[in-house]
XYZ file of C-alpha atoms in Angstrom:
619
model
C 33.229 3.504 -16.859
C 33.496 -0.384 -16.284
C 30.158 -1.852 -16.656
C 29.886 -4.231 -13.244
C 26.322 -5.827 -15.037
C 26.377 -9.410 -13.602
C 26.738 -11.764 -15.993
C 24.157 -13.229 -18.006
C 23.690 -17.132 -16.754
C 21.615 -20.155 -17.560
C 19.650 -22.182 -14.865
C 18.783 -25.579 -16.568
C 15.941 -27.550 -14.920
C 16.081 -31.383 -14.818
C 13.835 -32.455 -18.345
C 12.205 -29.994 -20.741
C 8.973 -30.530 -19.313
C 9.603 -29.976 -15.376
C 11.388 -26.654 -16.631
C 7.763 -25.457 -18.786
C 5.279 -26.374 -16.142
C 7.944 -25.034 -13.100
C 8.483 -21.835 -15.107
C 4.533 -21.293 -15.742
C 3.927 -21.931 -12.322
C 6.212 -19.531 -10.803
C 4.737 -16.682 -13.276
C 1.099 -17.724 -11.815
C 2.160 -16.836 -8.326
C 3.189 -13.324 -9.354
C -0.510 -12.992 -11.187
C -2.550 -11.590 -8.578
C -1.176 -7.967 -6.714
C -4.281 -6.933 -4.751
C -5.477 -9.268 -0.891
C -8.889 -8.096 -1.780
C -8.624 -10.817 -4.500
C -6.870 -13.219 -2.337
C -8.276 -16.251 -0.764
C -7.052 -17.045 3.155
C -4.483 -19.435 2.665
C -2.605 -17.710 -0.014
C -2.769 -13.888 2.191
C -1.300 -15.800 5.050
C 1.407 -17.647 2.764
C 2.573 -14.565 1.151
C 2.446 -12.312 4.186
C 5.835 -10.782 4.975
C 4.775 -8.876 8.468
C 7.169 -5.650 9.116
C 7.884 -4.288 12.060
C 5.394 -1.520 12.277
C 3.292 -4.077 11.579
C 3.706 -5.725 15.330
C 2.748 -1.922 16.656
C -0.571 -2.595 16.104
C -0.797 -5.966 18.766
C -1.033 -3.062 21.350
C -4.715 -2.798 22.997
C -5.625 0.395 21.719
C -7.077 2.173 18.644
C -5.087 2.680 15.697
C -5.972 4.501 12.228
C -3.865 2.885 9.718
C -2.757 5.505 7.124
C -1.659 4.319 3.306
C -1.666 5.131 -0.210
C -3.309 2.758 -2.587
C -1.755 -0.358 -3.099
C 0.432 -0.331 0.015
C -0.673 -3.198 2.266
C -3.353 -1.684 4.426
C -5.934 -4.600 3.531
C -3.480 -7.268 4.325
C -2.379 -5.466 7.280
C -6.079 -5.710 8.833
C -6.871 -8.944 7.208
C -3.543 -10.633 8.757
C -5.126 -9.186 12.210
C -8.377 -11.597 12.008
C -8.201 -14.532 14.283
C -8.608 -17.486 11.367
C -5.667 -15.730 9.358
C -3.438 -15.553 12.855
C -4.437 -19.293 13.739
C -3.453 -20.499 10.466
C -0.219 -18.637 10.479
C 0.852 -19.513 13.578
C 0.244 -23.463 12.452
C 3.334 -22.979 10.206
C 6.218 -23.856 12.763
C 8.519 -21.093 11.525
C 10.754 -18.269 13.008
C 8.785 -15.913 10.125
C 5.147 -16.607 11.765
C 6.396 -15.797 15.344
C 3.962 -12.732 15.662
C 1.267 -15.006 14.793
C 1.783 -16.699 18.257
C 2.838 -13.979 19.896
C -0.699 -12.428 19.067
C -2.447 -15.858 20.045
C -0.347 -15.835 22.956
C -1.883 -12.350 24.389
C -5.233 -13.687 23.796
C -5.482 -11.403 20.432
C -9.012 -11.715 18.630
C -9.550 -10.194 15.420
C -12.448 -9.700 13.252
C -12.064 -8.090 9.591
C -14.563 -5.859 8.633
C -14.450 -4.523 5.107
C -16.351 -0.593 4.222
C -15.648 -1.319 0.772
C -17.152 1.385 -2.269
C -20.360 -1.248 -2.486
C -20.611 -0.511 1.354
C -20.484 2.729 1.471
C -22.536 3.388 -1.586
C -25.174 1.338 -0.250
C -24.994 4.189 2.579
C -25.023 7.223 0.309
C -27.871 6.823 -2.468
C -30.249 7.132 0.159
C -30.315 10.805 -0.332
C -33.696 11.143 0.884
C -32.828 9.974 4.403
C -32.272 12.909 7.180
C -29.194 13.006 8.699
C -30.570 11.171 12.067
C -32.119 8.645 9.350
C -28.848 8.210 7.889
C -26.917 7.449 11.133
C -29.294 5.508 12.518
C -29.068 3.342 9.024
C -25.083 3.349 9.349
C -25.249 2.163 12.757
C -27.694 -0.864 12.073
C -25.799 -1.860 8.944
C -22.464 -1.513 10.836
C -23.749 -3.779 13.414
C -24.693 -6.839 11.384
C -21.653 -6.455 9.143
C -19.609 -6.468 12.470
C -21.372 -10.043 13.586
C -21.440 -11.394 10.152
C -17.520 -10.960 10.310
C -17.727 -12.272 13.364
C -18.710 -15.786 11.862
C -15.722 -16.133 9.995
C -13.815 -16.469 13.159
C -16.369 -18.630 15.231
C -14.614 -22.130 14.034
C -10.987 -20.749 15.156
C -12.143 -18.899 18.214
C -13.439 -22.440 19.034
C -10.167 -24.376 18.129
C -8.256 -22.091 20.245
C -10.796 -21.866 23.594
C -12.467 -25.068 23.340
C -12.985 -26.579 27.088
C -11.358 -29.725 27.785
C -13.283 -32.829 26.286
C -15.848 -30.657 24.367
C -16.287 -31.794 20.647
C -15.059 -28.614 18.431
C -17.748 -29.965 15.439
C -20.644 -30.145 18.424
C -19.856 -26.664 19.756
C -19.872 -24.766 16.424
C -23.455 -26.290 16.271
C -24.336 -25.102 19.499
C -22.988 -21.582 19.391
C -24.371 -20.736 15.714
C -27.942 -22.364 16.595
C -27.699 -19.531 19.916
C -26.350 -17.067 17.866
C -29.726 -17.380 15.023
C -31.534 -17.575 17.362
C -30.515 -14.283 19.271
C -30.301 -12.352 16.234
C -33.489 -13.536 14.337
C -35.392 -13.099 17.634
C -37.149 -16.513 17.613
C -36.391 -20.000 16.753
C -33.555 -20.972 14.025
C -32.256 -23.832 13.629
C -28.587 -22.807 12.588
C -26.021 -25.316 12.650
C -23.220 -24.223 11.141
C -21.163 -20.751 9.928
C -22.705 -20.992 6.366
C -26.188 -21.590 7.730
C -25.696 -18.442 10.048
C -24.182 -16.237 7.250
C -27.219 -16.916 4.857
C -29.285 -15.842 8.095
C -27.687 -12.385 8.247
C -27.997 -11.991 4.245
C -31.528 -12.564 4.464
C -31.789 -10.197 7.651
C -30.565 -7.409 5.912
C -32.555 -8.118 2.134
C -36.026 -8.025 4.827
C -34.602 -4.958 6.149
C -34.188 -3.548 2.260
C -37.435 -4.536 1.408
C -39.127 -2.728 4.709
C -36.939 0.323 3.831
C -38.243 0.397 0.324
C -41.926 -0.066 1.320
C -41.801 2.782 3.700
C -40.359 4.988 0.738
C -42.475 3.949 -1.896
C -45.795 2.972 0.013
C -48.975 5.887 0.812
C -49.980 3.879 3.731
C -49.097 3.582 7.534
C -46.585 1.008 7.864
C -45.731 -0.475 11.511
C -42.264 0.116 12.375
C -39.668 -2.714 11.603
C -37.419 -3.451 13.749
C -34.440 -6.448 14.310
C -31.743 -7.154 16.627
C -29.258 -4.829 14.745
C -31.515 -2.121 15.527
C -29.023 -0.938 18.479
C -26.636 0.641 19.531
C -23.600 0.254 17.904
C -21.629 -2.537 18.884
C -24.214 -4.055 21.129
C -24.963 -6.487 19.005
C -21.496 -7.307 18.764
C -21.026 -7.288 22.336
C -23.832 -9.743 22.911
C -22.589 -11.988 20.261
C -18.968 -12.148 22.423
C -21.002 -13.316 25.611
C -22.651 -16.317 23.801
C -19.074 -17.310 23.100
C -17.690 -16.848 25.800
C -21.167 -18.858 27.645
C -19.972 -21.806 25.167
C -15.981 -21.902 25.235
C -13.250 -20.460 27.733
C -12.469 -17.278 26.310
C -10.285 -15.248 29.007
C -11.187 -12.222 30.258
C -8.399 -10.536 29.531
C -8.599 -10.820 25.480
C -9.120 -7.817 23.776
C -11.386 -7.993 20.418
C -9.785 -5.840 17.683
C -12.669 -4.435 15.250
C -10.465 -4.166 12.085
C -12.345 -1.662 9.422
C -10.857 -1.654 6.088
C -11.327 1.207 3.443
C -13.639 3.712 5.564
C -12.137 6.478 3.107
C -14.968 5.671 0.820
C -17.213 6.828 4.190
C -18.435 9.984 4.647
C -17.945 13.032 7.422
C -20.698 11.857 9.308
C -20.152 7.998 9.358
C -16.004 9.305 10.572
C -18.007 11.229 13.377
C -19.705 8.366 14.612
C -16.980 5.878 14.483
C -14.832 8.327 16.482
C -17.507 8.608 18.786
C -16.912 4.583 19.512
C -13.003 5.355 19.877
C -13.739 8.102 22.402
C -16.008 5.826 24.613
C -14.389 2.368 24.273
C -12.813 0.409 26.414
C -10.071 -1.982 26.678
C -12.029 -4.841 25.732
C -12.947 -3.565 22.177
C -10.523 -1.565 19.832
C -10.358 -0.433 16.509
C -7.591 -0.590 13.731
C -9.125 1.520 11.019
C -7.754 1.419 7.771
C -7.876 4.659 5.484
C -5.900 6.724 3.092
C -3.598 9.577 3.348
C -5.652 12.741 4.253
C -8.679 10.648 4.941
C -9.562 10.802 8.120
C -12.479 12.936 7.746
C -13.100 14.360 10.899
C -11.590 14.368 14.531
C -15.204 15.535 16.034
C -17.707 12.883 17.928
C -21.153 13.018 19.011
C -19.753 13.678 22.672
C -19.296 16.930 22.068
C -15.412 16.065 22.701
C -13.286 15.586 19.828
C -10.928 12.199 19.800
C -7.412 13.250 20.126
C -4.326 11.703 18.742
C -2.183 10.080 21.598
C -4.726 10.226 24.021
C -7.879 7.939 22.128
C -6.139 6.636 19.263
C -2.402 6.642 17.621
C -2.249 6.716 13.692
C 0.209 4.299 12.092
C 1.454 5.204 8.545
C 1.535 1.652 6.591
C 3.769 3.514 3.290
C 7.078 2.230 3.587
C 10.385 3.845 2.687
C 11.582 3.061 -1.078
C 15.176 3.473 -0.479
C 17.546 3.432 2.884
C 16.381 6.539 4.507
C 19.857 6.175 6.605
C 21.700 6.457 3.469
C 25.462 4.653 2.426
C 24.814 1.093 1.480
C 22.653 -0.416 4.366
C 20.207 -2.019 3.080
C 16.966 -0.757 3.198
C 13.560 -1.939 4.481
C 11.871 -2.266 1.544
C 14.858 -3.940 -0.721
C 14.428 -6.386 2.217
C 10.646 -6.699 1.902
C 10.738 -7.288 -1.935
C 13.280 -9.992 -1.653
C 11.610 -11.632 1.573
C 8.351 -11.592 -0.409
C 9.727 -12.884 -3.852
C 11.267 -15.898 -2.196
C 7.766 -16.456 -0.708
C 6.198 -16.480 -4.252
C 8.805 -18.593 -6.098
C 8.841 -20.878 -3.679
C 5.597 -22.546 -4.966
C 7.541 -23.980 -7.757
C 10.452 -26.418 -6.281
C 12.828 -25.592 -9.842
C 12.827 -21.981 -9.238
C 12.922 -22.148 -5.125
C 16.627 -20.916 -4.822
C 16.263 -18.124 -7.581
C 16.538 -14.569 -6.099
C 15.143 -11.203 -6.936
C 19.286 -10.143 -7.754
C 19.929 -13.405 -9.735
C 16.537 -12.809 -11.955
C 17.283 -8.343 -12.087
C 21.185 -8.422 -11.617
C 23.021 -5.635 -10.311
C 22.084 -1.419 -11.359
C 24.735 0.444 -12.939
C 23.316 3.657 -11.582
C 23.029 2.871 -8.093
C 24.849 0.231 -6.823
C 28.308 0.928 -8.662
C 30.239 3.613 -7.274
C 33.516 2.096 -7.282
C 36.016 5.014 -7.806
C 39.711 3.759 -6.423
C 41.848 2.602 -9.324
C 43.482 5.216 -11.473
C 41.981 3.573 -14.859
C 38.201 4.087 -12.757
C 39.368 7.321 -11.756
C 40.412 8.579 -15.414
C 37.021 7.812 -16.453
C 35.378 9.191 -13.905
C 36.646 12.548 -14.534
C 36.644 12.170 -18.063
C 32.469 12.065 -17.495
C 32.600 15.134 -14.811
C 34.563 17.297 -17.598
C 31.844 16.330 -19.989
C 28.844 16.820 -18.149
C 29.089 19.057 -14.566
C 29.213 22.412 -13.950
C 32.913 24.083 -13.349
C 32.065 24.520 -9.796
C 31.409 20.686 -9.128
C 34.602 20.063 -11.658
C 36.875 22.467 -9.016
C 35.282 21.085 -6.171
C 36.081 17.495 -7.276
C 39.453 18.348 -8.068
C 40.001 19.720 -4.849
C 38.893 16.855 -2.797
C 40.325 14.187 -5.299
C 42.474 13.017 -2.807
C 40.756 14.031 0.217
C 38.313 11.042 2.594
C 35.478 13.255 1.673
C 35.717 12.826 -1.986
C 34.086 9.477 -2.173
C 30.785 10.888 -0.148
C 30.554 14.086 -1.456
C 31.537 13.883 -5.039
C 31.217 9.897 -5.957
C 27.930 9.297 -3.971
C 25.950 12.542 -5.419
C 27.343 12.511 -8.475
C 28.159 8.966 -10.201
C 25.257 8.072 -10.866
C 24.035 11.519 -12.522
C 26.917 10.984 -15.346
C 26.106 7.713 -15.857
C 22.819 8.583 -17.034
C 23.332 11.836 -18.436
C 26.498 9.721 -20.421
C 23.411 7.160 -21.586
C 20.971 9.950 -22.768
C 23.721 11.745 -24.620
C 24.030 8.430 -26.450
C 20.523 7.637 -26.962
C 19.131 8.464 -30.328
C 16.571 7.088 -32.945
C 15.048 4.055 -32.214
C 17.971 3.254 -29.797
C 16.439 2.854 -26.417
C 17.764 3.412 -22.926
C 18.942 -0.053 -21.070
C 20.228 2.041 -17.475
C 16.788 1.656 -15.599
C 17.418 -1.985 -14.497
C 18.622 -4.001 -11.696
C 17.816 -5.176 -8.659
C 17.870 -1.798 -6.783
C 16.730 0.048 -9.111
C 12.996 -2.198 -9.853
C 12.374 -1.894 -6.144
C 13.111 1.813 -6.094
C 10.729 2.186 -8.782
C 8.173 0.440 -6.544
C 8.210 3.511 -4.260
C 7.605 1.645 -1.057
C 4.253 0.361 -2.241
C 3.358 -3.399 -2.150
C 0.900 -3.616 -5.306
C 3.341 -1.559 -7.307
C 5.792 -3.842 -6.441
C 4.131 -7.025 -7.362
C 2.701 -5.148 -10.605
C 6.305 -5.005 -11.920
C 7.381 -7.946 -10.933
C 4.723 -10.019 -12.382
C 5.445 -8.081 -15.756
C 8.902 -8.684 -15.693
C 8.639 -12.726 -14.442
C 6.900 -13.144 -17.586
C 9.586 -11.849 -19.916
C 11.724 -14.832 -18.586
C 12.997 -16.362 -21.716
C 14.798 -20.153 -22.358
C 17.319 -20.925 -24.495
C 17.126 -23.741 -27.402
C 18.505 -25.852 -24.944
C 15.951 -25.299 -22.379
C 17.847 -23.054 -20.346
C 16.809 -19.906 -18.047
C 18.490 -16.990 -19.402
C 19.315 -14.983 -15.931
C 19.609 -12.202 -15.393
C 16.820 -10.537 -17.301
C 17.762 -8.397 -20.469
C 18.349 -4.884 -19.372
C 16.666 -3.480 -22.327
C 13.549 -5.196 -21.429
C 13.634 -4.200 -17.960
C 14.077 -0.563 -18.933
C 10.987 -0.892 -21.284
C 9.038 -2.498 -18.462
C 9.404 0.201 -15.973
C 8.652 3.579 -19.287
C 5.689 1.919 -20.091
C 4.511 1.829 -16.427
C 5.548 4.861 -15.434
C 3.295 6.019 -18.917
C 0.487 3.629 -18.072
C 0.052 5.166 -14.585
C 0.210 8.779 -15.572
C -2.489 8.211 -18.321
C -4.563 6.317 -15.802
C -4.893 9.398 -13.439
C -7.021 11.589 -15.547
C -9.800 9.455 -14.729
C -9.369 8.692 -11.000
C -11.775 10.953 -8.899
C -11.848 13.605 -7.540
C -9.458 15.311 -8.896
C -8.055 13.134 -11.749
C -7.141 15.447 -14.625
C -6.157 18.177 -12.224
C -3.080 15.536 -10.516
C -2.155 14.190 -13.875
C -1.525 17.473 -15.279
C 0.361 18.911 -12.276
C 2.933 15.311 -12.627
C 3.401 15.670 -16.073
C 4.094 19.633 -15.757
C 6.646 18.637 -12.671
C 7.999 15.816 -14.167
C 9.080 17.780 -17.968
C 10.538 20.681 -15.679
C 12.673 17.672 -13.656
C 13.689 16.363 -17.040
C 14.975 19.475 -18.655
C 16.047 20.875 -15.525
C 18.440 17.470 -15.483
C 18.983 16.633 -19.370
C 18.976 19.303 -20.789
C 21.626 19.443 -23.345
C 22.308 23.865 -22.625
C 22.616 22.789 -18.641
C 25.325 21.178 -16.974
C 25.117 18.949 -13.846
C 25.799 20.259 -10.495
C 24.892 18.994 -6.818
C 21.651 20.996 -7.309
C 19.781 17.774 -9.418
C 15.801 18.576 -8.354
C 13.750 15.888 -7.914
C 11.176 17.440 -5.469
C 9.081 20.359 -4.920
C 8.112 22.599 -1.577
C 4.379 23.657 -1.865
C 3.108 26.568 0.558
C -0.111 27.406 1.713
C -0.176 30.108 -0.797
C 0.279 27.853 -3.868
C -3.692 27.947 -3.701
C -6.248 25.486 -3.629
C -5.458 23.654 -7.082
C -2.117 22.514 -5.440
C -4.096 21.341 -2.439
C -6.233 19.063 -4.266
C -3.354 17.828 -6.541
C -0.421 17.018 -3.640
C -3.337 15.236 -1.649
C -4.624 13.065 -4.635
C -1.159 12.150 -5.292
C 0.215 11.410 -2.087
C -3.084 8.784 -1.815
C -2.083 7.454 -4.874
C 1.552 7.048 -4.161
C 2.977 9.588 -7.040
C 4.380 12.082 -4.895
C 6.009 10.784 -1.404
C 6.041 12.841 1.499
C 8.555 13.838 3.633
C 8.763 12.961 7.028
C 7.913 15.749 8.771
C 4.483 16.236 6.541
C 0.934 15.916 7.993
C -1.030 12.970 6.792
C -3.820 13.024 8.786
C -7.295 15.411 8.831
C -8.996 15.926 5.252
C -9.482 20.134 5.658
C -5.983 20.435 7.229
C -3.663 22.225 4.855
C -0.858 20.298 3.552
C 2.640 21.943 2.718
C 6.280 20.922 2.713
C 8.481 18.687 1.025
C 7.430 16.030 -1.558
C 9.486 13.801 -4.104
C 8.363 12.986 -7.216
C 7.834 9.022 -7.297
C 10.791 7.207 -8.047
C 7.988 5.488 -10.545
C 8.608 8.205 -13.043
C 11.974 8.063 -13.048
C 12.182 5.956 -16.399
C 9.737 8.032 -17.864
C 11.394 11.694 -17.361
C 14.643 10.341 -17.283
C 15.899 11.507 -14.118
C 17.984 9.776 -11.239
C 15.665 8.011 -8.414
C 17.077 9.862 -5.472
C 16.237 12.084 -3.372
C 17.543 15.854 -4.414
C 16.655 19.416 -3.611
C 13.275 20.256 -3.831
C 11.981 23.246 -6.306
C 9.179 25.450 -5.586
C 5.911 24.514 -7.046
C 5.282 28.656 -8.063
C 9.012 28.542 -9.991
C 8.057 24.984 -11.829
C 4.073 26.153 -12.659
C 6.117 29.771 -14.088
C 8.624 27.844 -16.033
C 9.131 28.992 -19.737
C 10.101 24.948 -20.540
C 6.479 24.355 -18.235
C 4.384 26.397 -20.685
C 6.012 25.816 -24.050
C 5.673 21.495 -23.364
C 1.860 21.580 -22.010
C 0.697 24.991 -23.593
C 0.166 28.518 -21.955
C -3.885 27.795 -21.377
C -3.435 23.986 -19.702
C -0.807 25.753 -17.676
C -2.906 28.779 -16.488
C -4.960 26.287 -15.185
C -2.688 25.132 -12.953
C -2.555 28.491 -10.945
């Protein structure tokens, strides 16, 4: 088959030393994948918003639902009012929701429930369950204001009255605001001065909570402005702003919670309690994992229903075209969109493209099948690796419209890499997994994963004697880029919690029967290539805890008709193995027929390649 590889080029810079420092610099911008690391500035530079992304401008609760690594904490940070101010001060078509949200009088205020959060609220295993909420609801409440600081010197920008100094009124409103919420005289006059107020607030409230654990004595009861119900405080705090600038009464305040996964049952019961009973004013755009929404019940008796109190939004996004053909997908669009942010910080490298750096994939994007020389070979591949069935039915439709979509599309890319594995031996290594297409399929729709790769790959760039940019990227190196990830990640599992060793052994057990089932040398291809599995409610509870671990971790994809939401909900359907392992198992990242999980876990190949006892274990 012609090999349609771009080929390779050199991009000189203007002087050795431009092209060393230009190079380094665009590597550095690749360096960091998660926002949790990120300051301000370079979230809101990088930001590529998509358009599920605008659903969430809408005044009314949302429960964003995403694997690791997807874009959940940018999604929520992009929401906070300093991050849309300073986006929309970039006079560009790509920051129009920025003022679009400014426009509708938009106020956002980040609130992160990260691990150190929520353990703070679980090794207090001595507290009662009332002691416990009560605890939540206090810490909840000064976390909420101190958030609320961060946004004090935009919300003043934006709202300031006519002829008021901006410097003057930050003064005035965080000297009211210490005041209110150390319940006597502080003189605070700025945001920092305010923020060490709250951290020393909550080390006195420590302290008290310690004494009263630890102390044999009668200890008055201590008590502070958080001490309330939850989002009083917070409420409060909006009226001193509103006292000091001209806030309009129609702007909603969006309470953006990041990672409440790591919360527990009862903490999800009392937050949904606040959905139930809130109103316009105040929303929420919670931020959680797949199968982490740990409860639907409140503390009104009346559970919070989906559609009526709150709408979930799933952030994943779909790693190739789910329309099919060769439209190009949302994702593929994405990556590029949000490598041309990155390189852009170095001027040598600002016109170089995610296709010029990866080139084209032989296994996906070339199925070209029209001349009689392309045809020749073509069959010449079908003879030598399908089934007689797909060999008649190719013959039969040879010369019929259908023959390009039902033989070329499903099948091209199967010989290709069943043609590369057959020649594939000793230290010889596989240079197929490569190209543009195929690195972003690999990323599975997840943002981190994405930016993982990319950062790997950006620093195999390598320059000529003559100081040249050798584009695109060697395919071998690509290839060896995306195994060892694919390896890296599967070892990695055995350690995540809860359910670690349990997920990793399921994907490698699923991902050996994909392999043989495709390269086998004693099977021949047909249209029948499996690269999913169906799992039942009777696959048992083993499978539970496995498809839900991976499907937060982004290793198995769900179909769209799967449930994503409640924790004790059982979960069956159709899931694809992540297009992630696809250089690992060597199999073809599309989306086949699925395989029962019973007929892969029974599989003579399963129990011969992980052993009869790791297998039993399984069931």
């Amino acid at each position: 088959m012609p090999n349609n590889r771009s080929q390779r080029i050199r991009h000189r810079s203007n002087s050795n030393q431009l092209e060393s420092s230009g190079l380094n610099e665009m590597r550095a911008a690749f360096g960091v994948d998660n926002a949790k690391q990120m300051d301000i500035q370079a979230t809101v530079k990088y930001f590529v918003p998509q358009p599920t992304f605008l659903r969430l401008f809408a005044a009314k609760n949302h429960i964003l639902l995403g694997s690791r690594g997807s874009g959940k904490t940018t999604w929520v940070r992009m929401l906070a009012h300093d991050h849309m101010t300073l986006a929309a001060a970039e006079k560009s078509e790509r920051t129009n929701y920025a003022r679009e949200a400014l426009n509708n009088n938009l106020i956002g205020v980040y609130v992160p429930a990260s691990a150190a959060f929520a353990g703070d609220l679980k090794n207090k295993t001595w507290q009662t369950e009332e002691e416990a909420e009560h605890y939540f609801v206090w810490r909840l409440n000064l976390h909420v204001c101190s958030a609320l600081t961060h946004i004090i010197p935009s919300c003043v920008r934006q709202y300031v009255k006519s002829g008021q100094n901006v410097g003057a009124t930050i003064s005035s409103i965080c000297r009211e605001l210490g005041q209110v919420w150390s319940g006597r005289e502080r003189d605070c006059k700025s945001v920092e001065e305010l923020q060490l107020l709250l951290s020393t607030l909550e080390l006195r409230h420590q302290s008290e909570i310690r004494k009263r654990r630890t102390s044999s004595s009668v200890i008055e009861p201590y008590h502070d402005h958080f001490d309330n119900d939850l989002m009083l405080p917070f409420r409060n705090s909006i009226n001193v702003l509103k006292a000091h600038i001209s806030i309009p009464a129609n702007s909603v305040w969006m309470i953006c919670l990041d990672e409440v996964e790591y919360l527990s049952e009862l903490h999800h019961r009392i937050l949904n309690s606040q959905i139930r009973a809130s109103n316009s004013d105040i929303v929420f755009k919670i931020a959680t994992m797949p199968f982490a929404h740990h409860t639907l019940a409140t503390n009104l008796d009346d559970p919070v229903r989906e559609g009526n109190d709150f709408e979930y939004i799933n952030v994943d996004q779909e790693s190739i075209d789910s329309r099919g053909g060769q439209a190009e997908g949302e994702f593929l669009k994405f990556a590029r969109a949000m490598f041309q942010r990155r390189v852009a910080r170095s001027p040598q490298f600002r016109n170089l493209t995610l296709k010029s750096l990866l080139g084209s994939s032989e296994l996906i994007d070339n199925k070209r099948v029209e001349t009689a020389d392309e045809r020749t070979a073509f069959f010449a591949l079908l003879r030598r690796h399908a089934n007689q069935s797909t060999i008649a039915r190719a013959e039969r439709l040879k010369d019929s419209p259908k023959f390009k979509s039902e033989i070329v599309r499903k099948m091209h890319g199967a010989l290709l890499l069943r043609e590369a594995l057959a020649h594939t031996h000793g230290n010889h290594r596989l240079r197929v997994y490569c190209g543009e297409s195929m690195v972003v399929r690999c990323c599975d729709g997840n943002a981190r994963r994405l930016m993982r790769v990319i950062n790997q790959l950006v620093q195999k760039i390598q320059v000529d004697a003559n100081d040249n940019v050798i584009l695109p990227l060697d395919a071998g190196i690509q290839n060896q880029i995306l195994e060892s990830l694919a390896r890296d990640t599967l070892s990695r599992v055995y350690s995540e919690p809860p359910n670690g060793a349990l997920a990793a052994t399921y994907l490698d057990a699923i991902g050996r029967f994909m392999e043989w089932q495709f390269s086998s040398s004693v099977r021949l291809l047909g249209g029948d290539q499996g690269t999913s599995l169906r799992i039942l409610e009777e696959d048992g509870p083993n499978a539970q805890k496995f498809i839900k671990q991976a499907v937060q971790l982004s290793l198995m994809t769900p179909a769209k008709d799967v449930t994503l939401t409640a924790s004790d909900r059982m979960c069956s359907g159709v899931f694809h193995l992540a297009f992630l392992f696809a250089p690992l198992f060597h199999l073809l990242p599309r989306r086949n027929d699925s395989v029962r999980l019973s007929k892969i876990l029974a599989s003579g190949t399963i129990k011969q390649a992980i052993g009869a006892e790791q297998q039993q274990s399984l069931i």
